[in-house]
mmCIF file of N, CA and C in Angstrom:
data_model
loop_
_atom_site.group_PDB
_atom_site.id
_atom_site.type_symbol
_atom_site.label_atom_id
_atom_site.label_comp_id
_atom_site.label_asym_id
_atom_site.label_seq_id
_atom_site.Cartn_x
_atom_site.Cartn_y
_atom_site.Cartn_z
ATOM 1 N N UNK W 126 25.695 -137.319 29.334
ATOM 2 C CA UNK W 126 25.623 -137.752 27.957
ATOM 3 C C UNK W 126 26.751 -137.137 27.135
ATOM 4 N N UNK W 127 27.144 -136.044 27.400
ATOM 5 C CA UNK W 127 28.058 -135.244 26.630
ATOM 6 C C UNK W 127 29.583 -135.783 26.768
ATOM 7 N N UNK W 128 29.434 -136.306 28.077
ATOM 8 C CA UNK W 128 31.037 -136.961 28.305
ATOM 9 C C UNK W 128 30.969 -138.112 27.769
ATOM 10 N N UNK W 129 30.291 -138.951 27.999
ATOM 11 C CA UNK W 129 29.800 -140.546 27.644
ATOM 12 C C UNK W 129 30.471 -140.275 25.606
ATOM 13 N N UNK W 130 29.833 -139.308 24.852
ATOM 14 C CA UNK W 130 29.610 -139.225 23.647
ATOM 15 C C UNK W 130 31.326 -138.584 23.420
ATOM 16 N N UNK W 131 31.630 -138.068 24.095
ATOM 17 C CA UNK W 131 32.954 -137.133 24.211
ATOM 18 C C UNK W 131 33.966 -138.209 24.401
ATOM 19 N N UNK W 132 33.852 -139.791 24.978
ATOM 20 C CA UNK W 132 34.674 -140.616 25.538
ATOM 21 C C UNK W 132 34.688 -141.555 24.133
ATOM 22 N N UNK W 133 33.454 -141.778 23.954
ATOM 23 C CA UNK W 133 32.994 -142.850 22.359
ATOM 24 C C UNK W 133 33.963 -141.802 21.359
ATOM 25 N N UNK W 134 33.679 -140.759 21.190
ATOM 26 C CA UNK W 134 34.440 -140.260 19.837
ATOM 27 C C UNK W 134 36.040 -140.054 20.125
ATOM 28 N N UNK W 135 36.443 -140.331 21.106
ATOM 29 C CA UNK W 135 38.239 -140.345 21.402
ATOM 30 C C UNK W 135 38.119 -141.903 21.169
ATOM 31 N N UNK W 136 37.566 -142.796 21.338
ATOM 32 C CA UNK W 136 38.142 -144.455 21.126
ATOM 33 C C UNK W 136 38.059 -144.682 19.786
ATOM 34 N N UNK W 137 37.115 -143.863 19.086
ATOM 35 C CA UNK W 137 36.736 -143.720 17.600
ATOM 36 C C UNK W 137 38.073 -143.304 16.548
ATOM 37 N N UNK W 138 38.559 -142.669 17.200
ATOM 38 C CA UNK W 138 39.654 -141.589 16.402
ATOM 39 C C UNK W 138 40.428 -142.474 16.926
ATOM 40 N N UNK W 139 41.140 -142.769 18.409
ATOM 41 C CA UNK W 139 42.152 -143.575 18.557
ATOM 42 C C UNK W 139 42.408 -145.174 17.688
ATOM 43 N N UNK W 140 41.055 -145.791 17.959
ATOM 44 C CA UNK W 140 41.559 -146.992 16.963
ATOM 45 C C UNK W 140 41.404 -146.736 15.712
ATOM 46 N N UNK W 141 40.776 -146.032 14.803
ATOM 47 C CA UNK W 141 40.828 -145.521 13.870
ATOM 48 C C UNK W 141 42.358 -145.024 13.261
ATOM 49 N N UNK W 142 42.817 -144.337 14.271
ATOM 50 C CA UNK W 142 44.156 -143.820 13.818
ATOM 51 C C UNK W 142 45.362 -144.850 14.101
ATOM 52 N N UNK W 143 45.315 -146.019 15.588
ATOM 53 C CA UNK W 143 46.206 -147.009 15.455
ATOM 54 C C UNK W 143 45.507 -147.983 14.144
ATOM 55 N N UNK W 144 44.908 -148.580 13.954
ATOM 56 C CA UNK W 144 44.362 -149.111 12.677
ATOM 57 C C UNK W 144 45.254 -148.930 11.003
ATOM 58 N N UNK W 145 45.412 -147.492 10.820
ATOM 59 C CA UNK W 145 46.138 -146.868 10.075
ATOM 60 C C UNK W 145 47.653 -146.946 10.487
ATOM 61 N N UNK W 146 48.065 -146.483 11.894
ATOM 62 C CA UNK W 146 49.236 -147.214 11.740
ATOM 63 C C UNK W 146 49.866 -148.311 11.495
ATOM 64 N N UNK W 147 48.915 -149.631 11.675
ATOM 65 C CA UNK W 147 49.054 -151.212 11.764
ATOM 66 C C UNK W 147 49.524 -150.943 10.234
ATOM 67 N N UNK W 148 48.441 -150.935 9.797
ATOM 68 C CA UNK W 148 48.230 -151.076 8.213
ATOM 69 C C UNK W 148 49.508 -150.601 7.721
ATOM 70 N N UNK W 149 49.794 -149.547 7.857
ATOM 71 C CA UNK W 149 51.400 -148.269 7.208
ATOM 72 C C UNK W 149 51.894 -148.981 7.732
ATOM 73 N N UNK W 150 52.928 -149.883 8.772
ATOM 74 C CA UNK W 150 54.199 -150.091 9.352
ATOM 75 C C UNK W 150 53.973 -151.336 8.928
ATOM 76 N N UNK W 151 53.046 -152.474 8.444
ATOM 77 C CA UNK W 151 53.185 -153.760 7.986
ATOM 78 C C UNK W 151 52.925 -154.600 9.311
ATOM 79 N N UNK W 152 52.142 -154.255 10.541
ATOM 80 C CA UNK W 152 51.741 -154.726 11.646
ATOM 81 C C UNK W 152 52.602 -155.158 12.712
ATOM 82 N N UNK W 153 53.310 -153.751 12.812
ATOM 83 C CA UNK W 153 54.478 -153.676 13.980
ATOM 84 C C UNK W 153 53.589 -152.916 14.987
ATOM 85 N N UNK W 154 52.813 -152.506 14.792
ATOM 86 C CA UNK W 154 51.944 -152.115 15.527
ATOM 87 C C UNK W 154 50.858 -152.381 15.913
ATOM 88 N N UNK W 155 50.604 -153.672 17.006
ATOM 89 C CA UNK W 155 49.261 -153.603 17.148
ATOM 90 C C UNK W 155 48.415 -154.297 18.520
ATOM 91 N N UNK W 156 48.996 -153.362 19.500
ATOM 92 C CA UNK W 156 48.802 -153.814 20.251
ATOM 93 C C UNK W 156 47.349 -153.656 21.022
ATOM 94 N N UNK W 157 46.869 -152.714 20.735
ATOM 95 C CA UNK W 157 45.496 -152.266 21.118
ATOM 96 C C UNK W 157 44.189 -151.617 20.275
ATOM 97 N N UNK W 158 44.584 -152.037 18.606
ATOM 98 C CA UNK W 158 43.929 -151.632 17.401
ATOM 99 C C UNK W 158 42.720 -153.187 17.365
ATOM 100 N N UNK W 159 41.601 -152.737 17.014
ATOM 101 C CA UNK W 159 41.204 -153.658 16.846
ATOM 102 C C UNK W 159 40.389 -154.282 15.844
ATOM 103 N N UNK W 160 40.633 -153.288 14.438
ATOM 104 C CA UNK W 160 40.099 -153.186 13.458
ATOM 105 C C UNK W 160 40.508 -154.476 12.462
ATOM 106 N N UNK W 161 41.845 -154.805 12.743
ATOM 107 C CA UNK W 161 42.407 -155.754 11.949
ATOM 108 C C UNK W 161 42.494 -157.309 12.820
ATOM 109 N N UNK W 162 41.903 -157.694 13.559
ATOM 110 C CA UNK W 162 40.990 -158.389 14.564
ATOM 111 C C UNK W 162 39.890 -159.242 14.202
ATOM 112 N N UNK W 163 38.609 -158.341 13.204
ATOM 113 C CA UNK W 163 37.448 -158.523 12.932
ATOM 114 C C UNK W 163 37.888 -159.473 11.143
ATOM 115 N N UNK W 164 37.147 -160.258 11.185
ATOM 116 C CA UNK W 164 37.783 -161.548 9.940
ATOM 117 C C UNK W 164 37.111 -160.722 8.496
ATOM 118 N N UNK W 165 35.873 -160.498 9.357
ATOM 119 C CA UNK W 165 34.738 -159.689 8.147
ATOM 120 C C UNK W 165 35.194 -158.665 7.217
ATOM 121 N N UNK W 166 36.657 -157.897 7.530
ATOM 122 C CA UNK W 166 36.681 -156.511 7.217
ATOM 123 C C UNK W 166 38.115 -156.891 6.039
ATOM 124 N N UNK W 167 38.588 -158.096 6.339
ATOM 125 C CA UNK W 167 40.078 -158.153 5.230
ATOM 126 C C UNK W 167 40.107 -158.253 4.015
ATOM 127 N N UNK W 168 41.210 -157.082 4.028
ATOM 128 C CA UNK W 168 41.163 -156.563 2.628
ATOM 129 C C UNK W 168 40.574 -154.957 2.907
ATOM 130 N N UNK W 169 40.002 -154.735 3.979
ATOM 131 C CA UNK W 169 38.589 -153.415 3.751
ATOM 132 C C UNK W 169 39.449 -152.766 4.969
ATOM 133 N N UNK W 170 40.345 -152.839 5.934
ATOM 134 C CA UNK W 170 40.852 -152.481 7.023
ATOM 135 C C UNK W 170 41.204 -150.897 7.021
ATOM 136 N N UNK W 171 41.950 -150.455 6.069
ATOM 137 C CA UNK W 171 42.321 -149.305 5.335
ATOM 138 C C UNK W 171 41.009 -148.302 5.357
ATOM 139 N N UNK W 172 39.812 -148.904 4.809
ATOM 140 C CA UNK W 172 38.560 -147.880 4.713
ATOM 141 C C UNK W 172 37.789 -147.964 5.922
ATOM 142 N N UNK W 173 38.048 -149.255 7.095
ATOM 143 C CA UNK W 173 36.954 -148.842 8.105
ATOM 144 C C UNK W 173 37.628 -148.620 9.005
ATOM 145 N N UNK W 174 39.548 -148.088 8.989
ATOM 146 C CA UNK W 174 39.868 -146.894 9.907
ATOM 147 C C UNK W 174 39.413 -145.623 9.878
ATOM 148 N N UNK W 175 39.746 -145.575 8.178
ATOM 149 C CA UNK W 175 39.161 -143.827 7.946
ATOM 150 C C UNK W 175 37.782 -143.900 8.282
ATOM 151 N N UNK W 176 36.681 -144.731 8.393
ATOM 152 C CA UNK W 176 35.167 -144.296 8.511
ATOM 153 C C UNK W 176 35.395 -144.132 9.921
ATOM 154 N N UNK W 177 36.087 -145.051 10.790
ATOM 155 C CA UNK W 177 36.130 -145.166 12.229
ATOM 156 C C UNK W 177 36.804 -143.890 12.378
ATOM 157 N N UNK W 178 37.758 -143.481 11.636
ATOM 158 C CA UNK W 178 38.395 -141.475 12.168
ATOM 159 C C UNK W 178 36.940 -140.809 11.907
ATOM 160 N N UNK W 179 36.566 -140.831 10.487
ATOM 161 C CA UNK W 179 35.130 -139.710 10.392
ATOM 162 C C UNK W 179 34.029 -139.887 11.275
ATOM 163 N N UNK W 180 33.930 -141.628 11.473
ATOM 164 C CA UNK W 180 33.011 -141.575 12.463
ATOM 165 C C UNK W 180 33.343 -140.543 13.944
ATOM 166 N N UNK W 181 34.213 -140.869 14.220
ATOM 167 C CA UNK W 181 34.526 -140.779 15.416
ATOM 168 C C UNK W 181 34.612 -138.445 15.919
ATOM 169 N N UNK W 182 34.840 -138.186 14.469
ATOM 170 C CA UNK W 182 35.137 -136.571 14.524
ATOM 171 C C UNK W 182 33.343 -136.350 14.609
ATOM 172 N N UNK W 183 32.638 -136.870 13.711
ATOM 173 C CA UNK W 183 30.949 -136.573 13.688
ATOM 174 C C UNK W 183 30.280 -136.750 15.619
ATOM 175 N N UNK W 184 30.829 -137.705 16.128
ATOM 176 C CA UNK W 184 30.398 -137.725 16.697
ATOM 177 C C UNK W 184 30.794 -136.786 18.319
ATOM 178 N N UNK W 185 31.884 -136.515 17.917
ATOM 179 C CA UNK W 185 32.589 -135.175 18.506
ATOM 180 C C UNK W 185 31.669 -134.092 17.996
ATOM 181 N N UNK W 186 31.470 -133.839 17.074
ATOM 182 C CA UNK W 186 30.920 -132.470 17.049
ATOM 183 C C UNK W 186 29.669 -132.871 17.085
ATOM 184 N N UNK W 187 28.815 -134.062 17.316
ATOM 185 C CA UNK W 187 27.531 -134.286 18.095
ATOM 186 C C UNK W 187 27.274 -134.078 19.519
ATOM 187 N N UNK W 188 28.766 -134.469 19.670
ATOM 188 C CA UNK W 188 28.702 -134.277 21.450
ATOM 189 C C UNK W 188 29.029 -133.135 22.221
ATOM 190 N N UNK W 189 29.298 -131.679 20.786
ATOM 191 C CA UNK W 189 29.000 -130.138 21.482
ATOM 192 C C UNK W 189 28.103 -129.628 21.314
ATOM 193 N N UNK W 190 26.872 -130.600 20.562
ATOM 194 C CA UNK W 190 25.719 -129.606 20.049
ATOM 195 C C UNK W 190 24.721 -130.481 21.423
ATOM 196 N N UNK W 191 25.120 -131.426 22.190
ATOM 197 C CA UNK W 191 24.259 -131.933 23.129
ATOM 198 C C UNK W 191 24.262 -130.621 24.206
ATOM 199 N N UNK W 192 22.741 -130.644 24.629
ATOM 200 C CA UNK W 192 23.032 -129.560 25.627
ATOM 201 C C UNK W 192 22.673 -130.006 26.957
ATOM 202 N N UNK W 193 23.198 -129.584 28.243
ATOM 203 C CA UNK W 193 22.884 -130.133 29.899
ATOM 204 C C UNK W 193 21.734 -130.335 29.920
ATOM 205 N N UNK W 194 21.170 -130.531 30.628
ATOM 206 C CA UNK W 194 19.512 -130.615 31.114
ATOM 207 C C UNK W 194 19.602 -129.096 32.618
ATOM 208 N N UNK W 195 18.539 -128.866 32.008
ATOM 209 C CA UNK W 195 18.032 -127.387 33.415
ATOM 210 C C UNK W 195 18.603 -125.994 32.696
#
């Protein structure tokens, strides 16, 4: 569970942070972002990278307070 949660919060931060680059360079960048993709979010792209970075740090530090089993 800890890796599983440890793997979700690196894809979190990564598209989160390419997202933000798309957006800053005027969409020279975007080859594997997929925030600016979704039809629902335009105009809003800018705020659901940064939630997708915060999301993605919360759930990092969820995934050191998980503890092994035994």
């Amino acid at each position: 569970m800890k890796n599983l949660l440890g793997f979700v919060s690196f894809l979190l931060i990564a598209q989160g942070a390419g997202g933000l680059i798309h957006e800053l360079t005027g969409g020279r960048f975007h080859l594997w972002t997929l925030v600016h993709r979704i039809g629902f979010l335009d105009g809003y792209e800018i705020y659901a990278c940064v939630l997708s970075i915060a999301l993605g740090i919360a759930v990092g530090a969820a995934s050191d307070a998980v503890k092994r089993p035994g």
